[in-house]
PDB file of C-alpha atoms in Angstrom:
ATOM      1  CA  UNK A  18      33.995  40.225  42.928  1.00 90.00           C
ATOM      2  CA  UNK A  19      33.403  41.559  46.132  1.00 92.00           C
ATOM      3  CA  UNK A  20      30.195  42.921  48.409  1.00 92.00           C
ATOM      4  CA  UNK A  21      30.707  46.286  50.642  1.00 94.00           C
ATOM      5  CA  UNK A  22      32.946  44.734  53.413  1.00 93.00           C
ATOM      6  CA  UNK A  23      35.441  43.784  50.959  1.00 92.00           C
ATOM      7  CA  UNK A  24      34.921  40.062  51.071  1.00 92.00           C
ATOM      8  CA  UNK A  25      34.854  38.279  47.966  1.00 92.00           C
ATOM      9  CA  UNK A  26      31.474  37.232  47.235  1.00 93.00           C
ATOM     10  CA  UNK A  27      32.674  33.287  45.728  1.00 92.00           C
ATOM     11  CA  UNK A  28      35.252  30.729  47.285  1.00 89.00           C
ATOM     12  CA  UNK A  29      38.691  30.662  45.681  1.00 90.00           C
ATOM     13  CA  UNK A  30      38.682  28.389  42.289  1.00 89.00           C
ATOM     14  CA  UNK A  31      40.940  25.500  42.176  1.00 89.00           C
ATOM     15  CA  UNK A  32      41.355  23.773  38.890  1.00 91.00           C
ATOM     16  CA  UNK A  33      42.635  20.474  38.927  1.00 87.00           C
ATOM     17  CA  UNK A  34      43.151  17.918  35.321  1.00 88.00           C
ATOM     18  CA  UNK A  35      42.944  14.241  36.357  1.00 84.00           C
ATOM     19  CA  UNK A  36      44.737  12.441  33.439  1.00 87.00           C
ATOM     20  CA  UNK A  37      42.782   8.884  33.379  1.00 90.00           C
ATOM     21  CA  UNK A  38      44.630   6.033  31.655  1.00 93.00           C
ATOM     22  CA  UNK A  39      42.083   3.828  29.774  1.00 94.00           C
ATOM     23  CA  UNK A  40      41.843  -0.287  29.735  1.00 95.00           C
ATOM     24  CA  UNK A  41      43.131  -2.024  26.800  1.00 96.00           C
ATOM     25  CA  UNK A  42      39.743  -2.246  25.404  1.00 96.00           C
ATOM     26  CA  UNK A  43      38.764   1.582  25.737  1.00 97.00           C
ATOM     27  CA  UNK A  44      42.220   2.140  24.476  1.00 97.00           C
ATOM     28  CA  UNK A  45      41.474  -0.190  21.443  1.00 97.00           C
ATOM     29  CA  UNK A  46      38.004   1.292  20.316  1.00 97.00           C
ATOM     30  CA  UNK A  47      39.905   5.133  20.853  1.00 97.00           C
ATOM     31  CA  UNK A  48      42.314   3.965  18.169  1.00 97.00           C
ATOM     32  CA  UNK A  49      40.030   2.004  15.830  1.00 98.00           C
ATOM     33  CA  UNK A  50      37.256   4.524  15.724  1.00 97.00           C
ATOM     34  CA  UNK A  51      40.079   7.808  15.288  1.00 97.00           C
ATOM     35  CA  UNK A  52      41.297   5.388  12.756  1.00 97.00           C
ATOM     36  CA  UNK A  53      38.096   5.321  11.183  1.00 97.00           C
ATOM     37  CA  UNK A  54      37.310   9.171  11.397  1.00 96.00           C
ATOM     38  CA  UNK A  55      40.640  10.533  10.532  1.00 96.00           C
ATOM     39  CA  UNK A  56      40.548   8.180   7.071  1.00 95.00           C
ATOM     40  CA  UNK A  57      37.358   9.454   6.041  1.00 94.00           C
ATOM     41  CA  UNK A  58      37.875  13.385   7.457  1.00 94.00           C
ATOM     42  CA  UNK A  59      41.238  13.260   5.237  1.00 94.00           C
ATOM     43  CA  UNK A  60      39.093  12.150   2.008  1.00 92.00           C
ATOM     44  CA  UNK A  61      36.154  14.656   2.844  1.00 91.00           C
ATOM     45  CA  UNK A  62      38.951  17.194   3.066  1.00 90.00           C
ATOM     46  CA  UNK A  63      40.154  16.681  -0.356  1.00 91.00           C
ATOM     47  CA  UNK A  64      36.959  16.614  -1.520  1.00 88.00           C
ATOM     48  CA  UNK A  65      35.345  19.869   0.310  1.00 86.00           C
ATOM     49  CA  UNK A  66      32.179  17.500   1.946  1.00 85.00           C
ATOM     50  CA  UNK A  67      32.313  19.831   4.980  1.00 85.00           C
ATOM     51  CA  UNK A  68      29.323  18.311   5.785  1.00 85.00           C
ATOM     52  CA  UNK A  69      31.342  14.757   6.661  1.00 88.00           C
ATOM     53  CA  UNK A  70      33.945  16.428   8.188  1.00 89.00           C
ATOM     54  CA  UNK A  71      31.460  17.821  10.826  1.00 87.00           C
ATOM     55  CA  UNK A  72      29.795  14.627  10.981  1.00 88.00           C
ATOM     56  CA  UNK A  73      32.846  13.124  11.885  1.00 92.00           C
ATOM     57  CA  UNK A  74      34.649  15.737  14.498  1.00 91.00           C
ATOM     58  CA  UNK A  75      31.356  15.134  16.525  1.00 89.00           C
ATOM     59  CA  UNK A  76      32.036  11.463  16.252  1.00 92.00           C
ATOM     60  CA  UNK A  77      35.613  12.052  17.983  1.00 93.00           C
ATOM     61  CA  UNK A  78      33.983  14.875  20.271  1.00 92.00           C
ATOM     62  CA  UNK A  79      31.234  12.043  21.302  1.00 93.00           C
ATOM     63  CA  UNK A  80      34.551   9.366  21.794  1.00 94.00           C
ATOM     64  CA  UNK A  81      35.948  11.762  24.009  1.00 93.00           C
ATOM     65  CA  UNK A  82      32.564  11.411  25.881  1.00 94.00           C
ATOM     66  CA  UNK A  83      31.899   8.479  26.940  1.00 95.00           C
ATOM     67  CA  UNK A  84      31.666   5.205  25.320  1.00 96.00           C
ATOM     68  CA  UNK A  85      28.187   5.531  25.572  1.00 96.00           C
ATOM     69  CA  UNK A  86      28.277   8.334  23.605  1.00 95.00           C
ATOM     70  CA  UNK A  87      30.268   7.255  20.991  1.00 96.00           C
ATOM     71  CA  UNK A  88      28.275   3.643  20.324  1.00 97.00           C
ATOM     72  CA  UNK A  89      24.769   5.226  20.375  1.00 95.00           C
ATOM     73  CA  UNK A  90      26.570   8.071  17.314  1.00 93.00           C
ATOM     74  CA  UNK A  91      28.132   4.804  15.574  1.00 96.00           C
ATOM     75  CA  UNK A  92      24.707   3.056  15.669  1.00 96.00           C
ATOM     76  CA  UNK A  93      22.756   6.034  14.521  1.00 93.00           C
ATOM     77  CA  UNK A  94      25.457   6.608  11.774  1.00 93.00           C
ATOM     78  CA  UNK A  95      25.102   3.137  10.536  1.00 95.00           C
ATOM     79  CA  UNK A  96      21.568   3.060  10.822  1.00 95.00           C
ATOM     80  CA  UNK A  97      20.635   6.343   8.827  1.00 91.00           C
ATOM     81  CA  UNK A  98      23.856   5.190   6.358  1.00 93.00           C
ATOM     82  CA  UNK A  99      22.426   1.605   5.888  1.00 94.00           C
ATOM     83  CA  UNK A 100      18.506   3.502   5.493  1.00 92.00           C
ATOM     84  CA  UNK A 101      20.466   5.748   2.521  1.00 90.00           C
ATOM     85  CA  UNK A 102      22.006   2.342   1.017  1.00 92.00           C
ATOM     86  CA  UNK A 103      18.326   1.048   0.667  1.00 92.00           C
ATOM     87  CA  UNK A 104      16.963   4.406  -1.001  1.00 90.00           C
ATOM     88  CA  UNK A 105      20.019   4.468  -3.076  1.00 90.00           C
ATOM     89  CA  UNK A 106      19.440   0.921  -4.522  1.00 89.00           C
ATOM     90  CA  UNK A 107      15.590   2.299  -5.597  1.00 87.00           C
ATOM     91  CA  UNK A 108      17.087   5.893  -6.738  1.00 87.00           C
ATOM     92  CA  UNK A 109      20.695   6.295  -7.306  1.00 84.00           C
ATOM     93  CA  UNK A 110      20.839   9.952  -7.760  1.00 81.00           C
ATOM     94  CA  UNK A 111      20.463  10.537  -4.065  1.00 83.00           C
ATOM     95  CA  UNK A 112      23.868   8.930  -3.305  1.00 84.00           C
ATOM     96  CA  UNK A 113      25.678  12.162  -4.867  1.00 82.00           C
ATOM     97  CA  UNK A 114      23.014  14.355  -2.787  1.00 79.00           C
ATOM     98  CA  UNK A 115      24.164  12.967   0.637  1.00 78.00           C
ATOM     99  CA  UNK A 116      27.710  13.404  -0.454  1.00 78.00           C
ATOM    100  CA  UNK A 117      27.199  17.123  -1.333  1.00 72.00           C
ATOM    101  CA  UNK A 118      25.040  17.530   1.692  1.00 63.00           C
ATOM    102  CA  UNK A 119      22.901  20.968   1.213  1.00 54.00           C
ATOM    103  CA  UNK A 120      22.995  23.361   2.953  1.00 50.00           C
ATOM    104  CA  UNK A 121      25.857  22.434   4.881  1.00 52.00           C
ATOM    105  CA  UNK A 122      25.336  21.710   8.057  1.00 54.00           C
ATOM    106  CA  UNK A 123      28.439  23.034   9.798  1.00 51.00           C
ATOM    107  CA  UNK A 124      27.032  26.862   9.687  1.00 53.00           C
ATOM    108  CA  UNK A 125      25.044  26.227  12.485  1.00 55.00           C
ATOM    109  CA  UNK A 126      26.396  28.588  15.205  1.00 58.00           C
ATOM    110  CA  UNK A 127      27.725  26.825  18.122  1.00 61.00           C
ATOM    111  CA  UNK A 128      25.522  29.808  20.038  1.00 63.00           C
ATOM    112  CA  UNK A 129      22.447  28.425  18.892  1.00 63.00           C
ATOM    113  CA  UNK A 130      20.275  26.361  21.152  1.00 69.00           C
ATOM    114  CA  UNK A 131      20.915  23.153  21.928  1.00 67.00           C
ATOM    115  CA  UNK A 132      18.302  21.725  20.261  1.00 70.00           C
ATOM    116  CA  UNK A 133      19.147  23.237  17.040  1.00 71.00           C
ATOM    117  CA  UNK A 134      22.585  22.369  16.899  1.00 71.00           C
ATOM    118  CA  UNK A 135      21.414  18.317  18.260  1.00 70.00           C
ATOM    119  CA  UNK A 136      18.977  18.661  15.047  1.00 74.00           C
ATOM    120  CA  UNK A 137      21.822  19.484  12.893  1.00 73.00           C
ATOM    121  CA  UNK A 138      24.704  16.738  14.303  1.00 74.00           C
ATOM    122  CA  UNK A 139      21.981  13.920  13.470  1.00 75.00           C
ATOM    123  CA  UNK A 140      21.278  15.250  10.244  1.00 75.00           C
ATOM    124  CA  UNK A 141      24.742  14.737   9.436  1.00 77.00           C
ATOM    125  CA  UNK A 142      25.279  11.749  10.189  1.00 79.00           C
ATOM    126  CA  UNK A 143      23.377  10.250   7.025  1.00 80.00           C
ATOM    127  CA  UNK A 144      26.474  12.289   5.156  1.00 85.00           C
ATOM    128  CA  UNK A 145      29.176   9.790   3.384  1.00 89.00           C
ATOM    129  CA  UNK A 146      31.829  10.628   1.293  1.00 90.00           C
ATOM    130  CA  UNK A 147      30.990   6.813  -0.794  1.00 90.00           C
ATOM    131  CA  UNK A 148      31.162   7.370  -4.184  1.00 89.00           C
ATOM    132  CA  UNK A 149      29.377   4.264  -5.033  1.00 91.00           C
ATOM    133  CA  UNK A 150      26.973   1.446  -3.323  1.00 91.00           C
ATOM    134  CA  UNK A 151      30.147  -0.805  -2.648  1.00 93.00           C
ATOM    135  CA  UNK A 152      31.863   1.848  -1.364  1.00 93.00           C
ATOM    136  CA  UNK A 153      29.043   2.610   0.989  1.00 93.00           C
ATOM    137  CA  UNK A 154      28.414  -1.029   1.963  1.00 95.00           C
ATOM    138  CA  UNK A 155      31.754  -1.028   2.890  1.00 96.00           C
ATOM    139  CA  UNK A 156      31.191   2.010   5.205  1.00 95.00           C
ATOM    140  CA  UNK A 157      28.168   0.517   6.919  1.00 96.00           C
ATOM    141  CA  UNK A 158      30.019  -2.568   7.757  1.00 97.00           C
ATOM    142  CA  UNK A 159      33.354  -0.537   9.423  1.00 97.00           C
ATOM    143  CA  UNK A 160      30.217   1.290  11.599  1.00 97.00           C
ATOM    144  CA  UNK A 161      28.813  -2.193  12.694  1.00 98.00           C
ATOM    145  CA  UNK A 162      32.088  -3.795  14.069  1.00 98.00           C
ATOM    146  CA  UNK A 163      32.792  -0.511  15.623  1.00 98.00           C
ATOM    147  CA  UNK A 164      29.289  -0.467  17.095  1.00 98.00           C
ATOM    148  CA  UNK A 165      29.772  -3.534  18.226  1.00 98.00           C
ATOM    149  CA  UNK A 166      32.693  -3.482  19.743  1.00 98.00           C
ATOM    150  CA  UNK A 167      31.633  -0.198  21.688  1.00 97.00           C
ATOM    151  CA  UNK A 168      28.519  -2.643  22.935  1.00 97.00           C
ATOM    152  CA  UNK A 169      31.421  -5.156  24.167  1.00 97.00           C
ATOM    153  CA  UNK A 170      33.442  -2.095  25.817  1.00 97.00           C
ATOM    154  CA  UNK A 171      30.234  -1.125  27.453  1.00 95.00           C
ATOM    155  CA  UNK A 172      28.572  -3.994  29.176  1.00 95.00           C
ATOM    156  CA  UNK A 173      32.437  -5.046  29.906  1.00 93.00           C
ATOM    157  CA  UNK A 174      31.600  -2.258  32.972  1.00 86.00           C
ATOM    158  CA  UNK A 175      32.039   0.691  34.339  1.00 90.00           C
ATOM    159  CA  UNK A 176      34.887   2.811  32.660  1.00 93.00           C
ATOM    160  CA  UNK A 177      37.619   4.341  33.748  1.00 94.00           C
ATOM    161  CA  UNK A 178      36.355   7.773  33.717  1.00 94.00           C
ATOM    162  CA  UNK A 179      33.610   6.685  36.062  1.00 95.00           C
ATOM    163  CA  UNK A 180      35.636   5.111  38.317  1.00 93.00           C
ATOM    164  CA  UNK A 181      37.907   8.263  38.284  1.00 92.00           C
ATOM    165  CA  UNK A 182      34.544  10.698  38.816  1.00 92.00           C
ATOM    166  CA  UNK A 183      33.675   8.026  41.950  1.00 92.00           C
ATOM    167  CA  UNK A 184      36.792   8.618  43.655  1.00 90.00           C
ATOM    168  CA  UNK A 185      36.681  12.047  43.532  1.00 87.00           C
ATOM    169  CA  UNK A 186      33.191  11.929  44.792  1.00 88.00           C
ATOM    170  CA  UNK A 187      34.470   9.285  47.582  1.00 86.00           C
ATOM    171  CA  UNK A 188      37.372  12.514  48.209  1.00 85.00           C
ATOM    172  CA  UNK A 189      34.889  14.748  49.088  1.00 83.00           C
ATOM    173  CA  UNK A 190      32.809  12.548  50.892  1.00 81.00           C
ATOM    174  CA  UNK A 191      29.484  13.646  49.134  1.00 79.00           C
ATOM    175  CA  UNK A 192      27.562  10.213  50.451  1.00 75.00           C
ATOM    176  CA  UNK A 193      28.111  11.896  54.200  1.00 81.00           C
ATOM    177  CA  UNK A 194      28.278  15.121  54.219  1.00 83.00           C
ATOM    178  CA  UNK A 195      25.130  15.467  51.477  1.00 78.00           C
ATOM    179  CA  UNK A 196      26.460  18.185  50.073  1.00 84.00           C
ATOM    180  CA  UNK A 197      26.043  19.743  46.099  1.00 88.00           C
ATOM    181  CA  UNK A 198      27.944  18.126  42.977  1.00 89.00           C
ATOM    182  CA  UNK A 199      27.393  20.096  39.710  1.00 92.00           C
ATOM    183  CA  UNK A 200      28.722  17.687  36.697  1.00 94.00           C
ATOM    184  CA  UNK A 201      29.242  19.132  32.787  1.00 93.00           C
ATOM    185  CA  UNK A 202      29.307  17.200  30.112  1.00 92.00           C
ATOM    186  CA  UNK A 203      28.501  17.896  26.074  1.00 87.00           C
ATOM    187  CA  UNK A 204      27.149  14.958  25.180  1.00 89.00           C
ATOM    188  CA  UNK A 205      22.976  13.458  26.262  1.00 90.00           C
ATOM    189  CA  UNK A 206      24.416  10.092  26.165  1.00 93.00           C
ATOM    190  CA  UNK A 207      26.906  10.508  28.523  1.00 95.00           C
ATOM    191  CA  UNK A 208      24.577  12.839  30.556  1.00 95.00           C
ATOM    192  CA  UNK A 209      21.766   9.799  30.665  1.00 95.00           C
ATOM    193  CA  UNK A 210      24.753   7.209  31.688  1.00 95.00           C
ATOM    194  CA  UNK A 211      25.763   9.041  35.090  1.00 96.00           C
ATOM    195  CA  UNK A 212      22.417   9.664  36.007  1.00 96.00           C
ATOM    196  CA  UNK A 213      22.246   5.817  36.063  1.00 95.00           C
ATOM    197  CA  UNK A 214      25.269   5.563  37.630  1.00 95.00           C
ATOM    198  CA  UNK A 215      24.591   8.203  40.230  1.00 94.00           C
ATOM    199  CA  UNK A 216      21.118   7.237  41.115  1.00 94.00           C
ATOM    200  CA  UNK A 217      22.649   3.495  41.144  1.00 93.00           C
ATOM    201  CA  UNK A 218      25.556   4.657  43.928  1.00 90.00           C
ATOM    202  CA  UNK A 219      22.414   6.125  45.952  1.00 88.00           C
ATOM    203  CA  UNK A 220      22.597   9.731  45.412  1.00 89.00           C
ATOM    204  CA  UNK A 221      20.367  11.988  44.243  1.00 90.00           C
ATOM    205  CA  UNK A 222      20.389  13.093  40.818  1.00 94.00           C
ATOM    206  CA  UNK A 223      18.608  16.298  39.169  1.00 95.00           C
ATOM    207  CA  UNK A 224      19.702  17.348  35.702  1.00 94.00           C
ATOM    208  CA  UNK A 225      19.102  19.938  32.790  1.00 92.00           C
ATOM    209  CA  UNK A 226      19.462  19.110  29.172  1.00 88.00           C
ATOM    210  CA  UNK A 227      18.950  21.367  25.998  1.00 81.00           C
ATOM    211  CA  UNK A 228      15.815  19.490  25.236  1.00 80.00           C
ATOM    212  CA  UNK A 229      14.018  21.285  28.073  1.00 83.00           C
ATOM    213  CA  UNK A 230      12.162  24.526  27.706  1.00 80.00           C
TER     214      UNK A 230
END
């Protein structure tokens, strides 16, 4: 686009993919939580449950995050999981309802508003493709050692994407020059752990979320 005189109205766009290699532990809980998605996305496959499978591609989208983003989904999913487990025990006929999962949650519109389509990831997460209460036990316990070891991961310190995102902040020299940093990301988590980051490295930090109005 350009105004009257012929100038283009925006600076030239450079786009630029930084590949970040993770530690050994961020590598590890990559690989042990895809193992744990792919396993159970393969058997909600074969069964139809599209309401797992979306459950679990926002699990990987939330890995890709941050780790964060991905413990906070793995505690929720164990939580809500371990909450069905103690319902089951008193009524087992809702076991087979949260493995059918209606109405399926993966119609949602990736248009709609944030808040809808938050609504409908966290009421998936208490889908399981378990057919029985040993089955679903077992489930609960995979999601604790994973949360766990996301909790270890985290407070072992800053990740490597952060460090990555601080360099390129230290290339542009934002602490001197003061000037404007606009930073996307999909996931709340991850949004609430670089505003702690940010504010922490002494810049200022506004941000927008879907929850807003």
């Amino acid at each position: 686009m350009k105004g009257f005189d012929g100038k283009p109205l925006f600076p030239p766009r450079h786009v630029r993919t930084l590949g970040v290699e993770l530690t050994p532990p961020e590598q590890r809980l990559y690989e042990d939580v895809t193992r744990y998605v792919s396993e159970n996305f393969n058997r909600a496959l074969a069964e139809d449950n599209r309401n797992v499978t979306f459950a679990l591609i926002i699990l990987q989208r939330r890995l890709a995050s941050s780790v964060r983003a991905v413990r906070r989904s793995l505690e929720n999913r164990r939580d809500r999981l371990a909450a069905l487990r103690d319902e089951v025990q008193a009524n087992p006929g809702l076991l087979e309802a949260a493995r059918r999962g209606e109405p399926p949650v993966d119609t949602v519109s990736e248009d709609a508003p944030e808040r809808e389509r938050w609504e409908a990831e966290e009421r998936a997460l208490r889908y399981t493709v378990a057919r029985n209460l040993g089955e679903l036990e077992a489930e609960i316990a995979i999601l604790e050692r994973l949360a766990r070891q996301a909790l270890e991961v985290e407070d072992a310190g800053p990740e490597r994407k952060l460090d990555e995102l601080r360099e390129v902040i230290g290339q542009i020299d934002l602490f001197r020059t003061g000037e404007k940093l606009l930073i996307f990301t999909e996931a709340k988590d991850t949004l609430d752990y670089l505003i702690e980051n940010l504010a922490s490295w002494g810049l200022r930090v506004n941000s927008i979320d879907g929850t807003m109005a």
